[in-house]
Coordinates of C-alpha atoms in Angstrom, one line a residue:
M1 CA 13.9 -8.9 21.6
L2 CA 12.1 -10.4 18.6
K3 CA 12.3 -8.5 15.4
K4 CA 10.3 -9.2 12.2
T5 CA 11.2 -7.7 8.8
E6 CA 11.9 -8.8 5.3
G7 CA 15.3 -9.3 3.6
I8 CA 17.3 -10.5 0.6
I9 CA 20.0 -13.1 1.3
L10 CA 23.3 -11.7 0.0
K11 CA 25.9 -14.0 1.6
T12 CA 26.1 -17.2 3.7
F13 CA 29.1 -18.4 5.6
P14 CA 29.4 -22.0 7.1
Y15 CA 29.8 -22.0 10.9
S16 CA 30.6 -25.3 12.7
E17 CA 29.2 -28.5 11.2
A18 CA 25.7 -27.5 10.2
D19 CA 25.2 -23.8 11.1
L20 CA 25.4 -20.7 9.0
I21 CA 26.1 -17.0 9.4
I22 CA 23.7 -15.1 7.0
T23 CA 24.2 -11.6 5.7
T24 CA 20.9 -10.1 4.5
L25 CA 19.8 -6.7 3.3
T26 CA 16.7 -5.3 5.1
P27 CA 14.7 -2.2 4.5
D28 CA 14.7 -1.0 8.1
S29 CA 18.1 -2.2 9.5
G30 CA 20.3 -2.2 6.4
L31 CA 22.9 -5.0 6.2
I32 CA 22.7 -7.4 9.1
K33 CA 24.3 -10.7 10.0
V34 CA 22.3 -13.3 11.8
F35 CA 23.1 -16.8 13.1
A36 CA 21.1 -19.7 11.7
K37 CA 21.1 -22.9 13.7
S38 CA 21.4 -26.2 11.6
P39 CA 20.1 -25.0 8.2
R40 CA 22.6 -27.3 6.5
K41 CA 20.8 -30.4 7.9
I42 CA 18.6 -32.3 5.5
K43 CA 15.5 -31.8 7.7
S44 CA 16.2 -28.1 8.4
R45 CA 13.1 -26.0 9.1
F46 CA 14.5 -23.3 7.0
G47 CA 14.2 -25.3 3.8
S48 CA 15.5 -23.4 0.8
A49 CA 14.8 -20.0 2.3
L50 CA 18.5 -19.3 2.9
E51 CA 19.6 -19.8 -0.7
P52 CA 21.4 -16.9 -2.2
F53 CA 19.1 -14.0 -3.4
S54 CA 16.1 -15.4 -1.7
Y55 CA 13.6 -12.7 -0.7
N56 CA 12.1 -13.6 2.7
K57 CA 10.1 -12.6 5.6
I58 CA 12.4 -13.1 8.5
S59 CA 12.3 -13.1 12.3
Y60 CA 15.4 -12.9 14.5
W61 CA 16.0 -12.7 18.2
G62 CA 18.6 -10.8 20.2
K63 CA 19.3 -7.7 22.1
E64 CA 19.2 -4.5 20.1
D65 CA 23.0 -4.2 20.0
A66 CA 23.6 -7.9 19.8
E67 CA 26.5 -8.6 17.3
L68 CA 25.0 -11.8 16.0
P69 CA 21.2 -12.2 16.6
R70 CA 19.7 -15.6 16.1
L71 CA 17.5 -16.2 13.1
T72 CA 14.3 -17.9 14.2
Q73 CA 12.1 -18.0 11.1
A74 CA 12.5 -17.4 7.3
D75 CA 9.6 -17.7 5.0
I76 CA 10.1 -17.2 1.2
I77 CA 8.2 -14.3 -0.4
F78 CA 9.9 -14.9 -3.8
P79 CA 12.8 -17.4 -4.3
F80 CA 14.5 -15.9 -7.4
Q81 CA 15.4 -19.4 -8.4
R82 CA 15.8 -18.5 -12.1
L83 CA 18.7 -16.1 -11.1
R84 CA 20.5 -19.1 -9.5
E85 CA 19.9 -21.4 -12.4
N86 CA 21.3 -19.1 -15.1
I87 CA 25.1 -19.1 -14.5
S88 CA 25.8 -16.0 -16.4
L89 CA 23.2 -13.9 -14.5
F90 CA 24.1 -15.7 -11.3
L91 CA 27.6 -14.3 -11.5
K92 CA 26.4 -10.8 -12.5
I93 CA 24.0 -10.7 -9.6
S94 CA 26.8 -12.0 -7.3
E95 CA 28.9 -9.1 -8.5
I96 CA 26.4 -6.4 -7.6
T97 CA 25.8 -8.0 -4.3
E98 CA 29.5 -8.1 -3.6
I99 CA 29.8 -4.4 -4.5
T100 CA 26.8 -3.7 -2.2
L101 CA 28.5 -5.5 0.7
N102 CA 31.7 -3.5 0.1
L103 CA 30.1 -0.1 -0.2
L104 CA 27.5 -0.2 2.6
P105 CA 28.3 -0.2 6.3
E106 CA 26.4 -2.8 8.5
R107 CA 23.3 -1.7 10.2
S108 CA 22.8 1.5 8.3
P109 CA 19.2 1.5 7.1
D110 CA 18.6 2.7 3.6
S111 CA 15.2 1.6 2.1
D112 CA 16.1 3.2 -1.3
I113 CA 19.1 0.9 -1.7
Y114 CA 17.0 -2.0 -0.5
R115 CA 14.2 -1.3 -3.1
L116 CA 16.9 -0.7 -5.8
L117 CA 18.4 -4.2 -5.3
L118 CA 14.9 -5.9 -5.1
N119 CA 13.6 -4.1 -8.2
T120 CA 16.7 -4.9 -10.2
M121 CA 16.4 -8.6 -9.3
R122 CA 12.7 -8.5 -10.3
E123 CA 13.5 -6.9 -13.7
V124 CA 16.2 -9.4 -14.5
D125 CA 14.0 -12.2 -13.4
K126 CA 11.3 -10.9 -15.9
V127 CA 13.9 -11.0 -18.6
L128 CA 14.5 -14.7 -17.8
E129 CA 10.8 -15.3 -17.7
V130 CA 10.4 -14.2 -21.3
S131 CA 13.8 -15.4 -22.5
N132 CA 12.2 -18.1 -24.6
A133 CA 11.2 -15.3 -26.9
L134 CA 14.6 -13.7 -26.9
D135 CA 17.8 -15.0 -28.2
R136 CA 20.6 -15.2 -25.6
E137 CA 22.4 -12.2 -26.9
S138 CA 19.3 -9.9 -26.6
A139 CA 18.6 -11.3 -23.1
D140 CA 22.1 -10.5 -22.0
Q141 CA 21.9 -7.0 -23.4
V142 CA 18.6 -6.2 -21.7
S143 CA 19.9 -7.5 -18.4
S144 CA 23.2 -5.6 -18.8
R145 CA 21.2 -2.4 -18.8
W146 CA 19.7 -3.2 -15.4
F147 CA 23.1 -4.1 -13.9
L148 CA 24.6 -0.9 -15.1
F149 CA 21.5 1.0 -13.8
Y150 CA 22.0 -0.6 -10.4
K151 CA 25.7 0.2 -10.1
I152 CA 25.2 3.9 -11.0
K153 CA 22.2 4.3 -8.7
L154 CA 24.0 2.4 -5.8
L155 CA 27.1 4.7 -6.2
S156 CA 24.8 7.8 -6.0
L157 CA 22.8 6.6 -3.0
S158 CA 25.9 5.5 -1.1
G159 CA 27.8 8.7 -1.8
F160 CA 30.5 7.2 -4.0
S161 CA 29.5 8.6 -7.4
P162 CA 32.4 9.5 -9.8
R163 CA 32.3 12.9 -11.5
L164 CA 32.1 12.5 -15.3
N165 CA 30.2 15.7 -16.4
G166 CA 33.2 18.0 -16.0
C167 CA 36.8 18.4 -14.7
V168 CA 36.8 18.5 -11.0
H169 CA 39.3 21.4 -11.0
C170 CA 37.8 23.7 -13.6
G171 CA 34.5 22.2 -14.8
N172 CA 35.5 21.9 -18.4
I173 CA 34.9 18.8 -20.5
G174 CA 37.4 16.0 -19.8
D175 CA 38.1 12.8 -21.6
T176 CA 40.4 11.0 -19.1
F177 CA 39.4 9.6 -15.8
Y178 CA 41.6 9.4 -12.7
N179 CA 40.5 7.0 -9.9
N180 CA 42.5 9.0 -7.2
E181 CA 40.5 12.1 -8.2
G182 CA 37.2 10.3 -8.7
S183 CA 36.7 12.5 -11.7
V184 CA 37.5 13.2 -15.3
I185 CA 40.3 15.7 -15.8
C186 CA 40.7 18.0 -18.8
G187 CA 44.0 18.4 -20.6
S188 CA 44.7 21.8 -19.0
C189 CA 44.5 20.4 -15.5
T190 CA 46.5 17.3 -15.6
A191 CA 49.3 19.1 -13.7
Y192 CA 47.1 19.3 -10.7
V193 CA 46.3 15.6 -10.5
T194 CA 47.3 14.2 -7.1
R195 CA 50.5 12.2 -7.2
T196 CA 50.9 8.8 -5.6
W197 CA 53.2 8.0 -2.7
N198 CA 56.2 7.6 -4.9
G199 CA 55.7 10.9 -6.8
T200 CA 54.2 9.4 -10.0
R201 CA 50.8 10.0 -11.5
E202 CA 48.1 7.4 -11.9
K203 CA 47.7 6.2 -15.5
P204 CA 44.4 7.9 -16.7
K205 CA 41.6 5.9 -18.2
P206 CA 40.1 7.3 -21.5
V207 CA 36.4 7.9 -21.4
S208 CA 34.3 8.6 -24.5
Q209 CA 31.6 11.4 -24.6
G210 CA 29.1 8.7 -25.4
A211 CA 29.8 6.8 -22.2
I212 CA 29.7 10.1 -20.2
N213 CA 26.3 11.0 -21.7
L214 CA 25.0 7.5 -20.9
Y215 CA 26.2 7.8 -17.3
E216 CA 24.6 11.2 -16.8
N217 CA 21.3 10.1 -18.3
I218 CA 21.0 7.0 -16.1
R219 CA 22.2 8.9 -13.0
L220 CA 19.2 11.3 -13.4
W221 CA 16.6 8.9 -14.7
K222 CA 13.8 7.2 -12.7
W223 CA 13.0 3.4 -13.1
N224 CA 10.5 3.9 -15.9
C225 CA 13.0 5.7 -18.1
I226 CA 15.4 2.8 -18.4
H227 CA 13.1 1.0 -20.9
R228 CA 13.5 4.0 -23.3
I229 CA 17.1 3.3 -24.2
K230 CA 19.0 0.6 -26.0
P231 CA 22.6 1.7 -25.7
N232 CA 25.4 0.3 -27.8
P233 CA 26.8 -2.8 -26.0
G234 CA 30.2 -1.2 -26.4
L235 CA 29.2 1.9 -24.4
I236 CA 27.7 -0.4 -21.7
N237 CA 31.0 -2.3 -21.5
E238 CA 33.2 0.8 -21.5
L239 CA 31.2 2.5 -18.7
D240 CA 30.9 -0.7 -16.7
K241 CA 34.7 -1.2 -16.7
L242 CA 35.3 2.4 -15.6
L243 CA 32.8 2.0 -12.7
T244 CA 34.3 -1.3 -11.6
S245 CA 37.8 0.3 -11.5
H246 CA 36.4 3.3 -9.6
I247 CA 34.7 1.0 -7.1
E248 CA 37.7 -1.2 -6.5
Y249 CA 39.8 1.9 -5.9
R250 CA 37.3 3.3 -3.4
V251 CA 37.0 0.0 -1.4
N252 CA 40.7 -0.7 -1.8
K253 CA 40.1 -4.2 -2.9
D254 CA 39.4 -6.2 -6.1
I255 CA 35.9 -7.3 -6.9
K256 CA 36.4 -11.1 -6.8
T257 CA 33.4 -12.0 -8.8
R258 CA 34.5 -9.7 -11.7
N259 CA 38.0 -11.2 -11.6
F260 CA 36.4 -14.7 -11.8
M261 CA 34.2 -13.7 -14.7
N262 CA 37.2 -12.2 -16.6
A263 CA 39.1 -15.4 -16.0
V264 CA 36.3 -17.5 -17.4
T265 CA 36.0 -15.3 -20.4
T266 CA 39.7 -15.5 -21.1
F267 CA 39.7 -19.3 -20.7
N268 CA 36.8 -19.7 -23.1
T269 CA 38.4 -17.3 -25.7
S270 CA 41.7 -19.0 -25.5
G271 CA 40.1 -22.4 -25.7

């Protein structure tokens, strides 16, 4: 059966000498893997359509329950080339796509998540388009808002949102976050925190009220509201670190792209 749809290339994996296994996010089938024959050859008919983050019209062939249908056509709608050429934004886009791959099951359609990723990439691409009028620091701050927006909305849509607006046990205001509870805990309820296998408690992560307020605002806002805020970079960084820790705990693995970015930052600082 031939199926036609559109999709965003999230991941490619070499297979044999010239073939690829492509993971793409689609609006009607969710995450799917397809087999592409010979795209790594110089005269491949796919051209540059299978580059990371490319937004394409695609056709693939296979039975409805086929584990690895064959990609027959990929035509670029928008290449998002600028996102690949800017190393800093390339890594940040790679991080949110890695998170998406870890949180979403395969073949579970969710058009909201699809549009969320596509719109985020479009907005960041717009930042690059006008970056000549912005200094690098300003461009990074603007794009950081969109990446934070994406993470918060993705967690909400996928059912993995942390609770920051009140202690999970009593509802009172809390200022420490526990990954194993997925929530802030107030000082009166720390005795109820679930212990680990060896009887110890997880070390809590302090969270400021400013970060909590930012999280709650973004969680409830629509797309057009994100332009209204210019949060302190420190709050963005604090909330981003907390969300990354929460995600890694939920998927039970490190986010490799984040570890790489941290290593690069450490190297540049020490150098």
